[in-house]
mmCIF file of C-alpha atoms in Angstrom:
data_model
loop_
_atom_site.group_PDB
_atom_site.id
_atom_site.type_symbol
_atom_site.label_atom_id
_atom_site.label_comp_id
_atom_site.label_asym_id
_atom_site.label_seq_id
_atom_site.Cartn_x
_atom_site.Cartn_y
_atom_site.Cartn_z
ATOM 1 C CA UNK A 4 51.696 -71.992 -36.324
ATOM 2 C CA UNK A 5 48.895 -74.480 -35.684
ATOM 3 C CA UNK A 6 48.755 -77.920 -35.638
ATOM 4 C CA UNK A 7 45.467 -79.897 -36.738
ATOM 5 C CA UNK A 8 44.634 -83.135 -37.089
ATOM 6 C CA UNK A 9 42.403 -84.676 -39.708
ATOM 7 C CA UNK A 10 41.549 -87.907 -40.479
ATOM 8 C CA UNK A 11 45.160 -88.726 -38.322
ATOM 9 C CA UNK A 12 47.302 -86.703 -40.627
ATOM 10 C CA UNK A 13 49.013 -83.637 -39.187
ATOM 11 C CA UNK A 14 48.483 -80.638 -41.047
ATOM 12 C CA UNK A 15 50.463 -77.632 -39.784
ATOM 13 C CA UNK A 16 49.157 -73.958 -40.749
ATOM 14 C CA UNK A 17 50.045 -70.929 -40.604
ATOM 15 C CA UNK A 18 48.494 -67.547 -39.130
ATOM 16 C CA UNK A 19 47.627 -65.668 -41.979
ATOM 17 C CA UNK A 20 47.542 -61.509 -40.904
ATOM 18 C CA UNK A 21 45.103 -59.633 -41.501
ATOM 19 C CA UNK A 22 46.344 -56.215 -43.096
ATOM 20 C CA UNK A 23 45.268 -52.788 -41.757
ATOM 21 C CA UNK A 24 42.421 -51.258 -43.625
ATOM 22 C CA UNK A 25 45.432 -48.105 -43.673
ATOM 23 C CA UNK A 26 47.838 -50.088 -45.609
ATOM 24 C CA UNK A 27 44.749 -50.951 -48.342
ATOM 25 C CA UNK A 28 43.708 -47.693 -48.380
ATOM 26 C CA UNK A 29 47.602 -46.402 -48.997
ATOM 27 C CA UNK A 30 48.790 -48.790 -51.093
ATOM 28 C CA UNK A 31 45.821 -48.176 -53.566
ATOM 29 C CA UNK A 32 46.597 -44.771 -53.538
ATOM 30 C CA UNK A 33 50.238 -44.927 -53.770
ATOM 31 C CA UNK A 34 49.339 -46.873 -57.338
ATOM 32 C CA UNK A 35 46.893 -44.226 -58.157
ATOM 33 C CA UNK A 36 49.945 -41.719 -58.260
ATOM 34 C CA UNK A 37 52.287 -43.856 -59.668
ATOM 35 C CA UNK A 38 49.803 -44.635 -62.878
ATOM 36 C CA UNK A 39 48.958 -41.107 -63.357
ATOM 37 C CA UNK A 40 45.606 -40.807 -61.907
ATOM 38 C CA UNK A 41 47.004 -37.848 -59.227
ATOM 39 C CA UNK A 42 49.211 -35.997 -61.264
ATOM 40 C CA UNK A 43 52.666 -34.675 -58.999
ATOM 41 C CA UNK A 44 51.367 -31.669 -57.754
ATOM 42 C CA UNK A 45 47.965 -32.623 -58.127
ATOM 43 C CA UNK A 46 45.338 -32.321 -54.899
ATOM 44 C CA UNK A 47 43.763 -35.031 -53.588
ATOM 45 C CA UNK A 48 39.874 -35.359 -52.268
ATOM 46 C CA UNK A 49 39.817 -34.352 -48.796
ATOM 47 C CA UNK A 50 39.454 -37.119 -46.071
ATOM 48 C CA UNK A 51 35.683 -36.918 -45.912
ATOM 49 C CA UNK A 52 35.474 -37.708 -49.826
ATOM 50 C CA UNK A 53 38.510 -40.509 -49.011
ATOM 51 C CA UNK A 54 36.576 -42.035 -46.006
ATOM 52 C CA UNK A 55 33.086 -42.116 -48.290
ATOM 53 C CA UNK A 56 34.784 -43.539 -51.447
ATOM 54 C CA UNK A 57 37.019 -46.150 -49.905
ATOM 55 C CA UNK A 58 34.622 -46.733 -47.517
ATOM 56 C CA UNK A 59 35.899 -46.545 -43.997
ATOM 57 C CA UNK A 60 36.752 -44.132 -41.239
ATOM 58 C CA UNK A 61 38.781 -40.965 -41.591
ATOM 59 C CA UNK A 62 41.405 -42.411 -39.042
ATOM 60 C CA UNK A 63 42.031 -44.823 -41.759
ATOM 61 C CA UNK A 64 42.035 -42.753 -44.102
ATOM 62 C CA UNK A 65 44.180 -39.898 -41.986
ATOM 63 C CA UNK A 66 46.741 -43.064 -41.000
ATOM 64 C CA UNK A 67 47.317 -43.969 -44.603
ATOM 65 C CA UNK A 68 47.985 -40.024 -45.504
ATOM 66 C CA UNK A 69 50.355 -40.222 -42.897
ATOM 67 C CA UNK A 70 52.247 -43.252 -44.157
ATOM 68 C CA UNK A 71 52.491 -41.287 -48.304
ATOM 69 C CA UNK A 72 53.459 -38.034 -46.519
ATOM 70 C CA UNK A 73 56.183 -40.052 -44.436
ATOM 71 C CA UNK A 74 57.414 -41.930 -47.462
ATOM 72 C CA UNK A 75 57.717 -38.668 -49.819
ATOM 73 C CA UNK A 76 54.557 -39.819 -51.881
ATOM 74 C CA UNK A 77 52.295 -36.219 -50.541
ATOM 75 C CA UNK A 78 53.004 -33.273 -48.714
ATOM 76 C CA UNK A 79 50.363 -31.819 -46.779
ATOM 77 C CA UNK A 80 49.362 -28.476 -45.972
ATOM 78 C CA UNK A 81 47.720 -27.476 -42.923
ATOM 79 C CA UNK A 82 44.025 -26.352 -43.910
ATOM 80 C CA UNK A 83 44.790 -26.698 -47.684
ATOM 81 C CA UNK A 84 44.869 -30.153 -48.331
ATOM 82 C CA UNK A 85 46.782 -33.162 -49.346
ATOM 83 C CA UNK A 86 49.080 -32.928 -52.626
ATOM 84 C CA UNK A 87 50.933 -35.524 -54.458
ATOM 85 C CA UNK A 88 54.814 -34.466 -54.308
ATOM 86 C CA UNK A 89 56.097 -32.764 -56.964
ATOM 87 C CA UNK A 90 58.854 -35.070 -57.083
ATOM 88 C CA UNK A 91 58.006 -38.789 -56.223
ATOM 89 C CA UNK A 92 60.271 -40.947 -54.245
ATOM 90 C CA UNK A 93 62.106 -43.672 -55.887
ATOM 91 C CA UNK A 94 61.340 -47.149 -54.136
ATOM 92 C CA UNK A 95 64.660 -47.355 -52.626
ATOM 93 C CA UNK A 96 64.120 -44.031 -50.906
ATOM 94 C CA UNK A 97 60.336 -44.431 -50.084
ATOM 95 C CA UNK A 98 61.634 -47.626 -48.238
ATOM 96 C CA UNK A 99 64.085 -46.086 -46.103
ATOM 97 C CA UNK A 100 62.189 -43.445 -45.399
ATOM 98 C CA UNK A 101 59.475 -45.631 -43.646
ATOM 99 C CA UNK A 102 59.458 -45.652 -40.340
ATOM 100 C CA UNK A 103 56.815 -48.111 -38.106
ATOM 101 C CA UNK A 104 54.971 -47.545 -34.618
ATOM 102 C CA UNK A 105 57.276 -50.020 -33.278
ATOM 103 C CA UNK A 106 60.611 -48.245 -34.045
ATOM 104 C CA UNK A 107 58.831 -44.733 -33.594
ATOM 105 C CA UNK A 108 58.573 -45.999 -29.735
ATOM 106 C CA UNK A 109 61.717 -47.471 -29.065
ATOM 107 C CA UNK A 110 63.619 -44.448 -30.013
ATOM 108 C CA UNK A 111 61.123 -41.810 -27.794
ATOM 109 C CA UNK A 112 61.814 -44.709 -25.039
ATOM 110 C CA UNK A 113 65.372 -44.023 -25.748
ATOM 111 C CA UNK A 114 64.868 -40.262 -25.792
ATOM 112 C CA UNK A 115 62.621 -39.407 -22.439
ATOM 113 C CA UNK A 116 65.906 -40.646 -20.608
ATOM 114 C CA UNK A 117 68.200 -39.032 -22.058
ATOM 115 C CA UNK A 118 66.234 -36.030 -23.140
ATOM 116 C CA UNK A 119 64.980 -35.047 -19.803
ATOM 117 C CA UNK A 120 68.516 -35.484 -17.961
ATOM 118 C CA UNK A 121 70.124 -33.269 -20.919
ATOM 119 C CA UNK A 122 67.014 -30.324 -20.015
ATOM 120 C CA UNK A 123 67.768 -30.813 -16.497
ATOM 121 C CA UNK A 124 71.704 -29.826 -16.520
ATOM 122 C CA UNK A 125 71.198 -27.804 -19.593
ATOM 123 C CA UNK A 126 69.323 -25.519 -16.698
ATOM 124 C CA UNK A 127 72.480 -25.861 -14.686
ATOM 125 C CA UNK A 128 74.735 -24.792 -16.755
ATOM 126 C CA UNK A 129 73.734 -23.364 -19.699
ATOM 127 C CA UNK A 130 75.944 -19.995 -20.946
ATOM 128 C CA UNK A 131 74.356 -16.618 -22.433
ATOM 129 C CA UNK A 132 76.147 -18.287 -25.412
ATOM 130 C CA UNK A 133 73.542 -21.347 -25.424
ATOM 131 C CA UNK A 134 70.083 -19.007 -24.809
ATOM 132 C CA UNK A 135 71.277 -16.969 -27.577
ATOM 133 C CA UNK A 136 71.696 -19.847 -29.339
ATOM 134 C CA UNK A 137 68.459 -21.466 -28.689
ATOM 135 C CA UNK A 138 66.280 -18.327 -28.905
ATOM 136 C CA UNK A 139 68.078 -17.867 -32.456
ATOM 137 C CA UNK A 140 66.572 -21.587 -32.827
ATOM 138 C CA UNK A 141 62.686 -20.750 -31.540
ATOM 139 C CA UNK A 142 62.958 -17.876 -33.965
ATOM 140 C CA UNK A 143 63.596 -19.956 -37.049
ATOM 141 C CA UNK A 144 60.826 -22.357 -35.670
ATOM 142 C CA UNK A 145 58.554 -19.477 -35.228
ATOM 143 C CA UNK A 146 59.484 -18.209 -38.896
ATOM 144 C CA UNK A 147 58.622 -21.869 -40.175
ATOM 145 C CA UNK A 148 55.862 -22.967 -38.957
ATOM 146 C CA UNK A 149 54.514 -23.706 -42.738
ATOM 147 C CA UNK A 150 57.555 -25.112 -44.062
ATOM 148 C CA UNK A 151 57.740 -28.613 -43.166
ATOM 149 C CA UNK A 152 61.160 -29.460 -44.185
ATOM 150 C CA UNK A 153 62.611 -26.131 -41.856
ATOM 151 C CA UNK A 154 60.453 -26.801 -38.973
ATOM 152 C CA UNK A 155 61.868 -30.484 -38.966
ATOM 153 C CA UNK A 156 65.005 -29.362 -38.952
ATOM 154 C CA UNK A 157 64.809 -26.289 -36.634
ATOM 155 C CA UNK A 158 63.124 -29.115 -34.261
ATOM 156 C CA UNK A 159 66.392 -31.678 -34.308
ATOM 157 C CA UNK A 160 68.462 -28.578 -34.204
ATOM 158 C CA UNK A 161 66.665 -27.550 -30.540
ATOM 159 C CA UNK A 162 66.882 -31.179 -29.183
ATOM 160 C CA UNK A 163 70.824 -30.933 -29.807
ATOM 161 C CA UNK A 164 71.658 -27.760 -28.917
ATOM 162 C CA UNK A 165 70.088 -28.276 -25.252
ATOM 163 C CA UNK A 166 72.091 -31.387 -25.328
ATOM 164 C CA UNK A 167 75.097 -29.395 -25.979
ATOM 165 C CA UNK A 168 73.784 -27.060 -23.139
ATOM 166 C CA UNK A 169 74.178 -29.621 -21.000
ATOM 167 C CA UNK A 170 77.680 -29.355 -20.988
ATOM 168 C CA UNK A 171 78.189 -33.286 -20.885
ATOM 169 C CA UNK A 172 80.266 -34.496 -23.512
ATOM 170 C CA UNK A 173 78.591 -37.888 -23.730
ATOM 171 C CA UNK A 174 74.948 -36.961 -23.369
ATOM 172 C CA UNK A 175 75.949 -34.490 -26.205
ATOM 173 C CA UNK A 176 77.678 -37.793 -28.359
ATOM 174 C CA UNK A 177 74.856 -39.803 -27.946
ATOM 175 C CA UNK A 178 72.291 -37.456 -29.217
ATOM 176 C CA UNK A 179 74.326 -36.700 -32.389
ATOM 177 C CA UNK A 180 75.352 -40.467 -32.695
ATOM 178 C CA UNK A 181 71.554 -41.150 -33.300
ATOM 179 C CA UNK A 182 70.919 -37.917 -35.082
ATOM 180 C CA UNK A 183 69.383 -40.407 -38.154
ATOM 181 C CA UNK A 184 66.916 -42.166 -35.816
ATOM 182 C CA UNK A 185 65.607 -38.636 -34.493
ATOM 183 C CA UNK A 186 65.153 -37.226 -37.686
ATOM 184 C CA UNK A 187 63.232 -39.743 -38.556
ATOM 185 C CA UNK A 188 61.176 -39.833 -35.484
ATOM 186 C CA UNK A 189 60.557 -36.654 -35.028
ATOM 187 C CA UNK A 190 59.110 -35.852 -38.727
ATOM 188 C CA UNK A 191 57.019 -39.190 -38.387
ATOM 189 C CA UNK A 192 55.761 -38.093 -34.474
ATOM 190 C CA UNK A 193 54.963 -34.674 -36.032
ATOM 191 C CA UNK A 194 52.558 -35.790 -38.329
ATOM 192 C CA UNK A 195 51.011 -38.389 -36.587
ATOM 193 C CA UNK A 196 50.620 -35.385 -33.672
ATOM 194 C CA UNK A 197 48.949 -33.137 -36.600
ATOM 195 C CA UNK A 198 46.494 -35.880 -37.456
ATOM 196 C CA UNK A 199 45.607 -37.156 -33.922
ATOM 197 C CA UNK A 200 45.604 -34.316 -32.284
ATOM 198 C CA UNK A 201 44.823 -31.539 -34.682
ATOM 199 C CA UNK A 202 47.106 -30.201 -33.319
ATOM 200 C CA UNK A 203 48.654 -26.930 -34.621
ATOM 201 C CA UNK A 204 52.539 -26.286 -35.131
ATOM 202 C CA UNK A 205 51.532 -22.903 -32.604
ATOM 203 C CA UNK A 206 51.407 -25.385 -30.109
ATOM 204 C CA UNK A 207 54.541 -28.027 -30.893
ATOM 205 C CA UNK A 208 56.375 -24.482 -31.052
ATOM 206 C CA UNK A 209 54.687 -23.432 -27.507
ATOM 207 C CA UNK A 210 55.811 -26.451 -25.696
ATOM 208 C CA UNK A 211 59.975 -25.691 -27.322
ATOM 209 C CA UNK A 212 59.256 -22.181 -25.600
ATOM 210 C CA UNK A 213 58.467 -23.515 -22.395
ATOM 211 C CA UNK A 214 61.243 -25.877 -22.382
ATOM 212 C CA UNK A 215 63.584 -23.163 -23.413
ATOM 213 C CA UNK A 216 61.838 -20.486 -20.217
ATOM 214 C CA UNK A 217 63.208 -23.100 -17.671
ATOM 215 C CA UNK A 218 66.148 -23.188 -19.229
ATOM 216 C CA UNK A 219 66.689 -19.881 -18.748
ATOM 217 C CA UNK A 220 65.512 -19.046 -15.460
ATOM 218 C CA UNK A 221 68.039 -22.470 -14.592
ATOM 219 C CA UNK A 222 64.783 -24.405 -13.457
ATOM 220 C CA UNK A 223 66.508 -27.998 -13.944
ATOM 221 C CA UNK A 224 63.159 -29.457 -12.443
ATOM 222 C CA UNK A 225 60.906 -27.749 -14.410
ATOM 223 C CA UNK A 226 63.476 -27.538 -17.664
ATOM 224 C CA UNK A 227 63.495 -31.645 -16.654
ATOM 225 C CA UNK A 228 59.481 -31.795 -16.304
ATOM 226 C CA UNK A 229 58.846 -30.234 -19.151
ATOM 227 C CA UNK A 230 60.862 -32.281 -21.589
ATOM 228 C CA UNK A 231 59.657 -35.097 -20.252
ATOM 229 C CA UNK A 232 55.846 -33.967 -20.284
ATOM 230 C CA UNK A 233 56.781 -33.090 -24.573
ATOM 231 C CA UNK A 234 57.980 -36.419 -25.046
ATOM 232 C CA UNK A 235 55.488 -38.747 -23.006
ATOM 233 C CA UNK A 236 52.532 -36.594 -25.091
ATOM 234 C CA UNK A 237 54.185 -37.534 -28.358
ATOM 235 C CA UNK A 238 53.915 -41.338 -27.089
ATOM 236 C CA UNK A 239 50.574 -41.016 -26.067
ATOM 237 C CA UNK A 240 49.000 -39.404 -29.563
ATOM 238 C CA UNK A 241 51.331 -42.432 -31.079
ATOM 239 C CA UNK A 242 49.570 -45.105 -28.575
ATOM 240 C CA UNK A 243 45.973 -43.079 -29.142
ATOM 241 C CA UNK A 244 46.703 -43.693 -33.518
ATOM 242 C CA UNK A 245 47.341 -46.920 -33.094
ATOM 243 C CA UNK A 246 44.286 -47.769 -30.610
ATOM 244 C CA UNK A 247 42.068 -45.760 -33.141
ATOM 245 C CA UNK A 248 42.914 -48.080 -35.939
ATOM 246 C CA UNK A 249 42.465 -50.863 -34.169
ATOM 247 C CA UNK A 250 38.964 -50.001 -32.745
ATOM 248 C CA UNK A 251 38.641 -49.324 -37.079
ATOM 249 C CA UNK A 252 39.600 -52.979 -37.916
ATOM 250 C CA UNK A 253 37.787 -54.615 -34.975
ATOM 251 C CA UNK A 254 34.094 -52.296 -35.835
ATOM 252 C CA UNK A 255 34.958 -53.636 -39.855
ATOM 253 C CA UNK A 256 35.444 -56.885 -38.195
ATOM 254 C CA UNK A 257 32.401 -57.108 -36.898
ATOM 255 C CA UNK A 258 30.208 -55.648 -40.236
ATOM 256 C CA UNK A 259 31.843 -58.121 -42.120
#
């Protein structure tokens, strides 16, 4: 809040934010959907024709794809396109599915600790019962690499089961006890990795594999590493989006 004086009256204002060129660009074509200009299972114009009609970048434009596919309003295919969902979210839902930068980092803050402590006695301890069950998971990762809603779900299944690995009872109740917050997180992380990054599923899938190889050969340091290496790259494409929009808004600051 600000205080001015004029003419010796106090006048008290208050900041006024300015909203993300990404929430513009989403929110006019969330009501594009909802009116019936995209159809559900319609395509949308790729992110070049996006960028040129709305005029502003593609991270913009890629951000604000990001925030419909995370609230059920698109699903997008990997070198296909962007589609309106076949079934469109009621606004309760689309609400709770949303899920900010802010929260996003708090719960991978969260996770790198216990994470990489659950890889690192996972290594110790681990049974032929747990590889089994974890190559069993890689396979079904490997078998869905274009079906989101499997991959997302083979993906939570991995982080538990090494937590279960670990063979501490608590490690293993705190992971399930914010099995919500992870599912989020990791479906929102994954698609902000895809658009940062361009970054294939091959290689999300890759880094489970390695995780899983020091696992096996009990490499707690490595199986530790590793996990932690994962996690702190999923930060850093999350701290990279945000810096990209906000070199957007400061460069439309300045044309303005």
């Amino acid at each position: 809040m600000y205080i001015i004086i004029f003419g010796g009256i106090v006048v008290a204002f208050r900041r006024v934010e300015a909203r993300k060129g990404s929430e513009l660009v989403l929110e006019q074509l969330k009501n594009m959907i909802e009116t019936g200009d995209y159809a559900p299972g319609s395509k949308l114009p790729t992110v070049v024709e996006l960028a040129d009609s709305f005029e502003v970048g593609r991270s913009t434009i890629r951000e604000a794809l990001s925030g419909l596919k995370a609230t059920g309003w698109i699903t997008i295919r990997h070198g296909g396109g962007s589609y309106v969902s076949l079934e469109l979210p009621a606004a309760e839902d689309a609400a709770s599915l949303s899920f900010g930068k802010e929260k996003l980092q708090e719960v991978l803050e969260v996770r790198k600790f216990i994470e990489a402590g659950c890889a690192e006695l996972a290594a110790e301890r681990r049974s032929a019962e747990d590889l089994a069950a974890l190559r069993d998971i890689l396979e079904r990762m490997g078998g869905a690499l274009g079906d989101e809603a499997a991959s997302d779900e083979a993906d939570i299944r991995f982080h538990l089961r090494v937590a279960e690995a670990s063979k501490n009872a608590l490690l293993l109740s705190m992971m399930e006890s914010m099995a919500g917050r992870l599912r989020e997180s990791m479906k929102q992380s994954r698609r902000l990795w895809f658009f940062a990054e361009r970054a294939s599923a091959e290689q999300l899938l890759a880094e489970h594999r390695s995780i899983f190889e020091a696992i096996e050969t009990r490499d707690g340091a490595a199986a530790r590493d590793r996990m932690m290496k994962h996690l702190l790259k999923v930060e850093q494409v999350i701290e990279r989006s945000e810096r990209s929009g906000q070199d957007e808004r400061d460069e439309r600051g300045r044309t303005e």
